[in-house]
Coordinates of C-alpha atoms in Angstrom, one line a residue:
M1 CA -27.2 -144.5 -15.0
A2 CA -28.9 -141.7 -16.8
L3 CA -28.1 -138.1 -15.7
M4 CA -31.2 -136.4 -14.2
R5 CA -31.9 -132.8 -14.7
H6 CA -34.3 -130.3 -13.1
V7 CA -35.6 -127.6 -15.4
N8 CA -38.1 -124.7 -15.0
I9 CA -39.4 -123.0 -18.1
V10 CA -41.3 -119.7 -17.5
K11 CA -43.8 -118.5 -20.1
P12 CA -44.6 -114.8 -19.3
N13 CA -48.2 -113.6 -19.3
R14 CA -49.5 -117.1 -20.2
Y15 CA -52.6 -118.1 -18.2
Q16 CA -54.4 -121.4 -18.7
D17 CA -56.9 -122.9 -16.3
S18 CA -55.8 -125.4 -13.6
V19 CA -57.6 -128.4 -15.2
T20 CA -55.7 -127.9 -18.5
L21 CA -52.4 -127.5 -16.6
M22 CA -53.0 -130.7 -14.7
Q23 CA -53.8 -132.6 -17.9
V24 CA -50.7 -131.4 -19.6
A25 CA -48.6 -132.3 -16.6
V26 CA -49.9 -135.9 -16.8
R27 CA -49.1 -136.1 -20.5
L28 CA -45.6 -134.7 -19.9
R29 CA -45.0 -137.3 -17.2
D30 CA -46.0 -140.1 -19.7
L31 CA -43.1 -139.1 -22.0
D32 CA -40.1 -141.4 -21.9
G33 CA -37.5 -140.1 -19.5
I34 CA -39.7 -137.6 -17.7
E35 CA -39.8 -138.6 -14.0
D36 CA -42.0 -135.7 -12.7
A37 CA -43.7 -132.6 -14.1
S38 CA -45.9 -129.8 -12.9
L39 CA -47.4 -126.8 -14.5
M40 CA -48.5 -123.9 -12.2
M41 CA -49.0 -120.2 -12.3
G42 CA -46.2 -118.3 -10.7
T43 CA -47.9 -117.3 -7.5
Q44 CA -45.9 -117.4 -4.2
P45 CA -48.0 -120.3 -2.8
N46 CA -47.5 -122.3 -6.0
K47 CA -43.7 -121.6 -5.9
E48 CA -43.6 -122.8 -2.3
M49 CA -45.4 -126.0 -3.4
L50 CA -43.0 -126.6 -6.2
A51 CA -40.1 -126.0 -3.8
E52 CA -41.5 -128.6 -1.4
A53 CA -41.8 -131.1 -4.2
G54 CA -38.2 -130.5 -5.2
L55 CA -39.1 -129.1 -8.6
L56 CA -38.4 -125.3 -8.2
T57 CA -35.2 -123.9 -9.8
P58 CA -33.8 -120.4 -9.9
E59 CA -35.2 -119.8 -13.4
S60 CA -38.6 -119.3 -11.7
D61 CA -37.4 -116.7 -9.1
A62 CA -38.7 -113.8 -11.2
A63 CA -41.9 -115.5 -12.3
G64 CA -45.1 -113.6 -11.2
P65 CA -48.7 -114.6 -10.8
N66 CA -49.5 -114.0 -14.5
D67 CA -46.6 -116.2 -15.6
L68 CA -46.8 -120.0 -16.3
I69 CA -44.1 -122.2 -14.7
I70 CA -43.4 -125.6 -16.3
A71 CA -41.3 -127.6 -13.9
M72 CA -39.7 -131.0 -14.9
R73 CA -37.4 -133.6 -13.6
G74 CA -36.0 -136.2 -16.0
T75 CA -33.1 -137.3 -18.1
V76 CA -31.2 -134.5 -19.9
E77 CA -32.3 -135.7 -23.3
A78 CA -36.0 -136.0 -22.3
V79 CA -36.2 -132.5 -20.7
E80 CA -34.4 -130.9 -23.6
A81 CA -36.7 -132.6 -26.1
A82 CA -39.8 -131.4 -24.1
A83 CA -38.4 -127.9 -23.8
Q84 CA -37.8 -127.7 -27.6
G85 CA -41.4 -128.2 -28.7
Q86 CA -43.3 -130.9 -27.0
I87 CA -44.6 -128.7 -24.2
E88 CA -45.9 -126.1 -26.5
D89 CA -47.6 -128.8 -28.7
L90 CA -49.3 -130.2 -25.6
L91 CA -50.5 -126.8 -24.5
R92 CA -51.8 -126.0 -28.0
A93 CA -53.5 -129.4 -28.1
E94 CA -55.6 -128.3 -25.1
L95 CA -56.8 -125.2 -27.1
P96 CA -58.1 -126.5 -30.4
V97 CA -59.5 -123.2 -31.7
S98 CA -59.2 -121.4 -35.0
A99 CA -57.2 -118.3 -35.3
E100 CA -60.4 -116.3 -36.0
R101 CA -62.1 -117.6 -32.9
Q102 CA -59.0 -117.1 -30.8
A103 CA -58.8 -113.5 -31.9
S104 CA -62.5 -112.9 -31.1
E105 CA -62.5 -114.6 -27.8
P106 CA -63.0 -112.3 -24.8
H107 CA -60.0 -112.0 -22.5
S108 CA -61.7 -110.3 -19.5
L109 CA -64.8 -110.6 -17.5
S110 CA -66.3 -107.4 -18.9
A111 CA -65.5 -108.5 -22.5
G112 CA -67.1 -111.9 -21.8
L113 CA -70.3 -110.3 -20.4
A114 CA -70.4 -108.0 -23.3
A115 CA -70.2 -111.0 -25.7
L116 CA -72.9 -112.9 -23.8
P117 CA -75.1 -110.2 -22.2
D118 CA -77.8 -112.7 -21.3
A119 CA -75.5 -115.1 -19.4
N120 CA -76.5 -115.3 -15.7
L121 CA -73.6 -117.6 -14.5
V122 CA -69.9 -116.8 -14.4
L123 CA -67.4 -119.6 -13.8
I124 CA -64.1 -118.4 -12.4
S125 CA -60.9 -120.4 -12.7
T126 CA -58.0 -118.0 -12.2
P127 CA -55.2 -117.9 -9.7
G128 CA -56.7 -117.6 -6.2
I129 CA -55.3 -114.2 -5.5
Y130 CA -57.5 -112.8 -8.4
A131 CA -60.6 -115.0 -8.0
A132 CA -62.2 -113.0 -5.2
A133 CA -62.0 -109.7 -7.1
E134 CA -63.4 -111.3 -10.3
A135 CA -66.2 -112.9 -8.4
R136 CA -67.1 -109.6 -6.8
K137 CA -67.3 -107.9 -10.2
A138 CA -69.6 -110.7 -11.5
L139 CA -71.9 -110.5 -8.4
L140 CA -72.1 -106.7 -8.7
Q141 CA -73.3 -107.2 -12.3
G142 CA -76.1 -109.5 -11.1
R143 CA -74.6 -112.9 -12.1
H144 CA -74.4 -116.1 -10.2
V145 CA -70.8 -117.3 -9.7
M146 CA -69.0 -120.6 -9.5
I147 CA -65.4 -120.3 -8.2
F148 CA -63.4 -123.3 -9.3
S149 CA -60.3 -121.7 -8.0
D150 CA -58.8 -122.5 -4.5
N151 CA -56.5 -120.4 -2.4
V152 CA -59.2 -117.8 -1.7
S153 CA -59.2 -116.7 2.0
V154 CA -62.1 -117.5 4.3
E155 CA -62.5 -113.8 4.9
D156 CA -63.0 -113.2 1.2
E157 CA -65.4 -116.1 1.0
Y158 CA -67.5 -114.8 3.8
A159 CA -67.6 -111.3 2.2
L160 CA -68.5 -112.7 -1.2
K161 CA -71.3 -115.0 0.1
T162 CA -72.7 -112.1 2.2
L163 CA -72.8 -110.0 -0.9
A164 CA -74.4 -112.8 -3.0
T165 CA -77.0 -113.5 -0.4
G166 CA -78.0 -109.8 -0.2
R167 CA -78.5 -109.8 -4.0
G168 CA -80.3 -113.1 -4.2
L169 CA -77.4 -114.8 -6.1
L170 CA -75.5 -118.0 -5.7
L171 CA -71.8 -117.9 -4.9
M172 CA -70.6 -121.5 -5.4
G173 CA -67.2 -122.0 -4.0
P174 CA -64.4 -121.2 -3.7
D175 CA -62.8 -124.6 -4.5
C176 CA -66.1 -125.7 -5.9
G177 CA -65.2 -128.6 -8.1
T178 CA -68.6 -130.0 -9.0
T179 CA -71.9 -128.4 -10.1
I180 CA -74.6 -129.3 -12.6
I181 CA -77.0 -126.5 -13.6
G182 CA -79.9 -127.3 -15.8
G183 CA -78.3 -130.6 -17.0
V184 CA -74.9 -128.9 -17.8
P185 CA -72.0 -130.4 -15.9
L186 CA -69.4 -127.9 -14.7
G187 CA -66.0 -128.9 -13.3
F188 CA -65.7 -132.5 -12.2
A189 CA -69.1 -133.9 -12.8
N190 CA -70.9 -136.9 -14.4
A191 CA -73.3 -137.3 -17.3
V192 CA -76.6 -137.9 -15.5
R193 CA -80.2 -138.1 -16.6
R194 CA -82.5 -135.1 -16.0
G195 CA -85.2 -135.4 -13.4
G196 CA -86.7 -134.0 -10.2
I197 CA -84.0 -134.5 -7.6
G198 CA -81.9 -131.4 -6.6
V199 CA -78.7 -131.7 -4.7
V200 CA -76.8 -129.1 -2.6
G201 CA -73.3 -130.2 -1.5
A202 CA -70.2 -129.1 0.3
S203 CA -68.5 -132.2 -1.0
G204 CA -67.7 -132.6 -4.7
T205 CA -67.1 -136.4 -4.8
G206 CA -70.1 -136.8 -2.5
M207 CA -72.3 -135.0 -5.0
Q208 CA -70.8 -137.1 -7.8
E209 CA -71.6 -140.3 -6.0
I210 CA -75.2 -139.3 -5.2
T211 CA -76.0 -137.9 -8.7
S212 CA -74.4 -140.9 -10.4
L213 CA -76.3 -143.4 -8.2
V214 CA -79.5 -141.5 -8.7
S215 CA -79.1 -141.7 -12.5
R216 CA -78.2 -145.4 -12.4
L217 CA -81.2 -146.2 -10.1
G218 CA -83.7 -144.6 -12.6
G219 CA -84.0 -141.2 -11.1
G220 CA -82.9 -137.8 -12.4
I221 CA -81.2 -134.6 -11.4
S222 CA -82.6 -131.1 -11.8
H223 CA -79.6 -129.2 -10.5
A224 CA -76.6 -130.0 -8.3
I225 CA -75.3 -126.9 -6.5
G226 CA -71.8 -127.1 -5.1
T227 CA -71.1 -124.7 -2.2
G228 CA -67.3 -125.1 -1.6
S229 CA -65.9 -127.3 1.2
R230 CA -65.9 -124.5 3.8
D231 CA -69.5 -123.5 3.5
L232 CA -70.6 -125.4 6.6
S233 CA -67.7 -124.2 8.7
A234 CA -68.0 -122.1 11.9
R235 CA -67.1 -119.0 9.9
I236 CA -69.5 -119.3 6.9
K237 CA -72.3 -121.2 8.8
G238 CA -73.9 -122.7 5.7
E239 CA -74.7 -119.4 3.9
M240 CA -74.7 -120.9 0.5
T241 CA -76.1 -124.3 1.5
I242 CA -79.2 -122.4 2.7
A243 CA -79.2 -120.2 -0.4
G244 CA -79.0 -123.4 -2.6
L245 CA -81.7 -125.1 -0.6
R246 CA -84.0 -122.1 -1.1
A247 CA -83.3 -122.0 -4.8
L248 CA -84.3 -125.6 -5.1
L249 CA -87.4 -125.1 -3.0
D250 CA -88.4 -122.4 -5.4
D251 CA -87.6 -124.4 -8.5
P252 CA -90.7 -126.0 -10.0
T253 CA -88.8 -128.9 -11.6
T254 CA -87.3 -130.0 -8.3
R255 CA -89.5 -132.3 -6.3
V256 CA -86.9 -133.8 -3.9
I257 CA -83.8 -132.3 -2.4
V258 CA -80.6 -133.8 -1.0
V259 CA -78.1 -132.0 1.2
V260 CA -74.7 -133.7 1.6
S261 CA -71.6 -132.8 3.5
K262 CA -68.8 -134.2 5.7
P263 CA -69.4 -133.3 9.3
P264 CA -70.6 -129.6 9.4
H265 CA -70.0 -127.3 12.4
P266 CA -72.9 -127.7 14.8
D267 CA -74.0 -124.1 14.3
A268 CA -74.0 -124.4 10.6
A269 CA -75.9 -127.7 10.7
E270 CA -78.5 -126.3 13.0
R271 CA -79.0 -123.3 10.7
V272 CA -79.5 -125.6 7.7
L273 CA -81.9 -127.9 9.6
S274 CA -84.0 -124.9 10.7
E275 CA -84.4 -124.0 7.1
V276 CA -85.3 -127.6 6.3
S277 CA -88.0 -127.5 9.0
R278 CA -89.8 -124.9 6.9
A279 CA -89.5 -126.9 3.6
D280 CA -92.6 -128.0 1.7
K281 CA -90.6 -130.6 -0.2
P282 CA -88.9 -133.7 1.1
V283 CA -85.3 -133.1 2.0
V284 CA -82.8 -136.0 2.4
V285 CA -79.9 -134.9 4.6
A286 CA -76.6 -136.8 4.6
F287 CA -74.3 -135.2 7.1
L288 CA -71.7 -138.0 7.1
G289 CA -70.6 -139.0 10.6
V290 CA -72.9 -136.7 12.5
D291 CA -74.8 -137.8 15.6
V292 CA -78.1 -136.3 14.7
G293 CA -79.4 -136.6 18.3
N294 CA -76.9 -133.9 19.3
L295 CA -78.3 -131.3 16.9
Q296 CA -80.7 -128.8 18.3
V297 CA -83.6 -127.7 16.1
D298 CA -86.5 -125.7 17.4
D299 CA -89.2 -127.1 15.3
P300 CA -89.7 -130.7 14.0
A301 CA -89.0 -131.2 10.4
P302 CA -91.8 -133.3 8.9
H303 CA -90.0 -133.4 5.5
L304 CA -86.6 -134.3 6.8
I305 CA -85.2 -137.7 6.0
W306 CA -81.8 -138.7 7.4
A307 CA -79.3 -140.8 5.4
A308 CA -76.2 -142.3 7.0
T309 CA -74.3 -142.9 3.7
L310 CA -74.2 -141.5 0.2
E311 CA -75.7 -144.7 -1.1
E312 CA -78.7 -144.4 1.3
A313 CA -79.2 -140.7 0.3
A314 CA -79.4 -141.7 -3.4
R315 CA -81.8 -144.6 -2.7
R316 CA -84.1 -142.5 -0.5
A317 CA -84.2 -139.6 -3.0
V318 CA -85.1 -141.9 -5.9
G319 CA -87.7 -143.6 -3.8
L320 CA -89.3 -140.3 -3.1
E321 CA -89.1 -139.2 -6.7
L322 CA -90.4 -142.4 -8.2
G323 CA -92.6 -143.7 -5.4
V324 CA -90.7 -146.9 -5.0
A325 CA -87.4 -147.3 -3.2
P326 CA -84.9 -149.1 -5.4
D327 CA -82.4 -151.7 -4.2
I328 CA -78.7 -151.6 -4.8
A329 CA -77.7 -155.2 -5.2
E330 CA -74.7 -156.4 -3.3
P331 CA -72.1 -158.4 -5.2
G332 CA -72.5 -162.2 -5.2
T333 CA -70.7 -163.7 -2.2
G334 CA -69.9 -167.3 -3.3
H335 CA -66.5 -166.5 -4.8
L336 CA -65.7 -164.2 -1.9
D337 CA -65.9 -167.0 0.6
G338 CA -63.3 -168.7 -1.5
L339 CA -61.1 -165.6 -1.5
I340 CA -61.3 -165.4 2.2
G341 CA -60.2 -169.0 2.5
Q342 CA -57.1 -168.2 0.5
L343 CA -55.9 -165.5 2.8
A344 CA -52.7 -166.2 4.7
P345 CA -52.9 -166.1 8.6
S346 CA -50.8 -162.9 8.5
Q347 CA -53.3 -161.0 6.3
R348 CA -55.5 -159.0 8.6
Y349 CA -55.7 -155.4 7.4
V350 CA -57.5 -153.2 4.9
R351 CA -55.7 -150.4 3.1
G352 CA -58.0 -147.9 1.5
L353 CA -56.5 -145.6 -1.2
F354 CA -58.9 -143.0 -2.3
S355 CA -58.9 -140.1 -4.8
G356 CA -62.0 -138.6 -3.2
G357 CA -61.8 -137.3 0.4
T358 CA -65.5 -137.9 1.1
F359 CA -65.2 -141.5 -0.2
C360 CA -62.3 -142.0 2.2
Y361 CA -64.3 -140.5 5.1
E362 CA -67.5 -142.5 4.3
A363 CA -65.5 -145.8 4.0
M364 CA -64.0 -145.3 7.5
L365 CA -67.4 -144.6 8.9
V366 CA -68.8 -147.8 7.4
M367 CA -65.9 -150.0 8.4
R368 CA -65.2 -148.9 11.9
R369 CA -67.9 -151.0 13.5
A370 CA -66.4 -154.2 12.2
L371 CA -62.7 -153.2 12.2
G372 CA -62.4 -150.7 15.1
G373 CA -59.9 -147.8 14.7
I374 CA -58.7 -146.9 11.2
Y375 CA -55.6 -144.8 10.8
S376 CA -55.6 -142.0 8.2
N377 CA -54.2 -138.7 7.1
T378 CA -57.8 -137.5 7.5
P379 CA -58.9 -139.6 10.5
L380 CA -62.3 -139.9 12.2
S381 CA -60.6 -139.0 15.5
P382 CA -57.2 -137.3 16.2
E383 CA -55.5 -140.2 17.9
L384 CA -55.8 -142.2 14.7
T385 CA -53.7 -139.7 12.7
L386 CA -50.8 -141.3 10.9
E387 CA -47.3 -140.1 11.8
S388 CA -46.5 -140.1 8.1
A389 CA -49.1 -140.4 5.3
H390 CA -46.4 -142.3 3.4
D391 CA -46.4 -145.2 5.8
S392 CA -49.6 -147.2 6.6
R393 CA -50.3 -148.7 9.9
E394 CA -52.8 -151.6 10.7
H395 CA -56.1 -150.6 9.1
T396 CA -55.4 -147.5 7.1
C397 CA -57.4 -145.3 4.7
L398 CA -55.8 -142.5 2.8
D399 CA -57.1 -139.4 1.0
L400 CA -54.6 -139.2 -1.8
G401 CA -56.1 -135.8 -2.9
S402 CA -54.8 -134.1 0.3
D403 CA -51.9 -131.7 0.2
E404 CA -49.1 -134.1 1.2
F405 CA -49.8 -136.1 -2.0
T406 CA -50.7 -133.3 -4.5
V407 CA -47.9 -130.8 -3.9
G408 CA -46.5 -130.2 -7.4
R409 CA -48.7 -132.9 -8.8
P410 CA -52.1 -133.2 -10.5
H411 CA -55.1 -134.5 -8.4
P412 CA -55.3 -138.3 -8.3
M413 CA -58.6 -138.2 -10.3
I414 CA -56.5 -136.9 -13.2
D415 CA -53.1 -138.5 -12.5
L416 CA -53.2 -142.1 -11.2
S417 CA -49.4 -142.6 -10.9
A418 CA -49.1 -141.9 -7.1
R419 CA -51.9 -144.3 -6.4
A420 CA -50.4 -146.9 -8.7
Q421 CA -47.1 -146.7 -6.7
R422 CA -49.0 -146.9 -3.4
I423 CA -50.9 -150.0 -4.5
I424 CA -47.6 -151.8 -5.1
Q425 CA -46.3 -150.7 -1.8
E426 CA -49.3 -152.0 0.1
A427 CA -49.3 -155.3 -1.9
D428 CA -45.8 -156.0 -0.7
D429 CA -46.9 -155.8 3.0
P430 CA -47.6 -159.4 4.2
E431 CA -50.2 -158.1 6.6
V432 CA -52.5 -156.6 4.0
A433 CA -55.6 -158.6 3.1
V434 CA -57.6 -156.1 1.1
I435 CA -56.9 -153.0 -0.9
L436 CA -59.9 -150.8 -1.2
L437 CA -60.2 -148.2 -4.0
D438 CA -62.5 -145.7 -5.5
V439 CA -62.6 -145.0 -9.3
V440 CA -64.2 -141.7 -10.4
L441 CA -65.4 -141.2 -13.9
G442 CA -66.8 -138.1 -15.5
Y443 CA -65.7 -134.8 -17.1
G444 CA -62.3 -133.7 -16.1
A445 CA -61.3 -137.1 -14.7
H446 CA -58.6 -139.4 -16.2
P447 CA -59.8 -140.7 -19.7
D448 CA -59.2 -144.4 -18.8
P449 CA -58.6 -145.0 -15.1
A450 CA -59.4 -148.7 -15.4
G451 CA -56.9 -149.1 -18.1
V452 CA -54.2 -147.8 -15.7
L453 CA -55.4 -149.6 -12.6
S454 CA -56.1 -153.0 -14.1
G455 CA -52.4 -153.4 -15.0
V456 CA -51.3 -152.2 -11.6
V457 CA -53.7 -154.6 -9.8
K458 CA -52.5 -157.5 -11.9
E459 CA -48.9 -156.7 -10.9
A460 CA -49.9 -156.3 -7.2
R461 CA -51.7 -159.6 -7.1
E462 CA -48.8 -161.4 -8.8
R463 CA -46.3 -160.0 -6.3
A464 CA -48.5 -161.1 -3.4
A465 CA -48.9 -164.5 -4.9
A466 CA -45.1 -164.8 -5.3
G467 CA -45.0 -164.3 -1.5
G468 CA -47.6 -167.1 -0.9
R469 CA -50.5 -164.7 -0.3
N470 CA -53.8 -163.9 -2.0
L471 CA -54.5 -160.2 -2.3
V472 CA -58.2 -159.0 -2.6
V473 CA -58.8 -155.7 -4.3
V474 CA -62.3 -154.2 -3.9
T475 CA -63.4 -151.2 -5.9
S476 CA -66.5 -149.1 -6.6
I477 CA -66.9 -146.9 -9.7
C478 CA -68.5 -143.5 -9.4
G479 CA -70.0 -142.8 -12.8
T480 CA -72.6 -143.5 -15.5
D481 CA -72.8 -145.0 -19.0
G482 CA -73.0 -141.5 -20.3
D483 CA -69.6 -140.5 -19.0
P484 CA -66.8 -140.1 -21.5
Q485 CA -64.9 -143.2 -20.1
G486 CA -67.9 -145.5 -20.3
L487 CA -69.0 -147.2 -17.2
E488 CA -69.4 -150.8 -18.6
G489 CA -66.1 -150.8 -20.3
Q490 CA -64.4 -149.6 -17.0
R491 CA -66.2 -152.3 -15.1
R492 CA -65.1 -155.0 -17.6
A493 CA -61.5 -154.0 -17.5
L494 CA -61.3 -154.0 -13.7
S495 CA -63.2 -157.3 -13.4
E496 CA -60.8 -159.0 -15.9
A497 CA -57.9 -157.9 -13.7
G498 CA -59.4 -159.7 -10.7
V499 CA -61.0 -156.7 -9.0
V500 CA -64.1 -157.3 -6.9
L501 CA -66.6 -154.7 -8.0
A502 CA -69.2 -153.2 -5.6
P503 CA -72.1 -150.9 -6.7
S504 CA -71.3 -148.0 -4.4
N505 CA -68.5 -146.8 -2.1
A506 CA -70.4 -147.8 1.0
A507 CA -71.0 -151.3 -0.4
A508 CA -67.3 -151.6 -1.2
A509 CA -66.4 -150.6 2.3
R510 CA -68.8 -153.2 3.7
L511 CA -67.2 -155.9 1.6
A512 CA -63.7 -154.9 2.6
A513 CA -64.5 -154.9 6.3
S514 CA -66.3 -158.3 5.9
I515 CA -63.3 -159.9 4.3
A516 CA -60.7 -158.5 6.6
S517 CA -62.7 -159.4 9.7
R518 CA -63.7 -162.8 8.4
I519 CA -67.4 -161.9 8.9
S520 CA -69.7 -163.7 6.6
V521 CA -70.0 -161.5 3.5
A522 CA -73.6 -162.4 3.2
Q523 CA -74.4 -159.9 6.0
P524 CA -73.1 -156.3 5.5
A525 CA -70.6 -155.3 8.2
E526 CA -72.6 -152.1 9.2
N527 CA -75.5 -154.3 10.3
K528 CA -73.4 -156.3 12.7
E529 CA -73.6 -155.5 16.4

């Protein structure tokens, strides 16, 4: 048995953005003999995460917030080879710039603004303890701000958004992963066509699903303004959702607006809806899981259109933009009837494994009418919380992007290894009938998720077949043909692996629920009483 070794390498005063660090970590873990790897700046919260993941060693004790920690676990030969050059090669590969350009690039906010004095948007991706200070500087100089960084306190977020609102500026974030401004994707976003639909969202993957579906249905996006996941909390009360809504109302290229979020705090929701009631453009609101009858709004909102799912929000928005509501065709059902007939009597449950937290939440909302309670690490109600996210129970949906799965590891949109392992684990459970997945394409995501998942799905289905069972895998793909991964190629690879493809996350959830409950797949589960 090979001797395993834990190594930490500290590179003083070496900052690189979090997306680059996650991508390099994935490539390190692909090297022979490397079992796990993580690259993080040496902040105290990051050290704690590395320690929890079993990757921290004494070499990192003296590392500070400006220092880069490279943590690895693997065979002695592999970690030594990586330390002697491969790491630096991978880091340099992420920075393909000439020496002349590298020397001339600005290394501070003030230098950047001096180099681009007409720039009106600053994107901040620094360790969280510095992000608020840099954002404040940018706001005071009259620039809109997108904070990609996380680990910014809610108190700092409130202060920054109050400052931004007072100056008529947008403060997108913190932890704002998705934005599209004037057709330019920032963070995790998709290549979508331009058009008259503007989106404001406290959900990154929710915005990706809506903008991708809009583009595929023939509509187009003017802007998609991310707000950060806490914007509709009790503390922030929708400050930037309202600012984004107003910006889109004032934008002459935007004709239809979509607002999307997981359940907002009632006070925040009512503030946003009061703003919608004064809108002179149609506004589609998708507050997933909210009982709209419980919200109190003083005035009726003639331009308000409710949507229960991300799919419905996209359809309604495109219908308003183009004048004709498009249909999203459900997959053919003939072969699914055959798949249901091949399920063993023991196979009863759905296991959803999601890289997007909003996709996980939406799937549970769609499936619960047909399936009843669904256990989760992010459940619809507290009594359905899993004792351990690493052990499924009955019907289970998991957000694999939550902290218990990402400590010391890249996000599952970038690194599919944790999900691959969990697919095999679920396939070995004789009670599992359906594995439900999301696949997210776009900038910043894994370069070929279908290439990874198709091999894993084949293995999972073979293992189930060896046990006398048929395993159904249902997937939707969030993306467009313009994305770097290529939508059609991803579809083809998954289909050839035996995956049942659905046109949206909501449609995939309906299919999964129909199969598991043995309801006729010709009638979507959410329409059954």
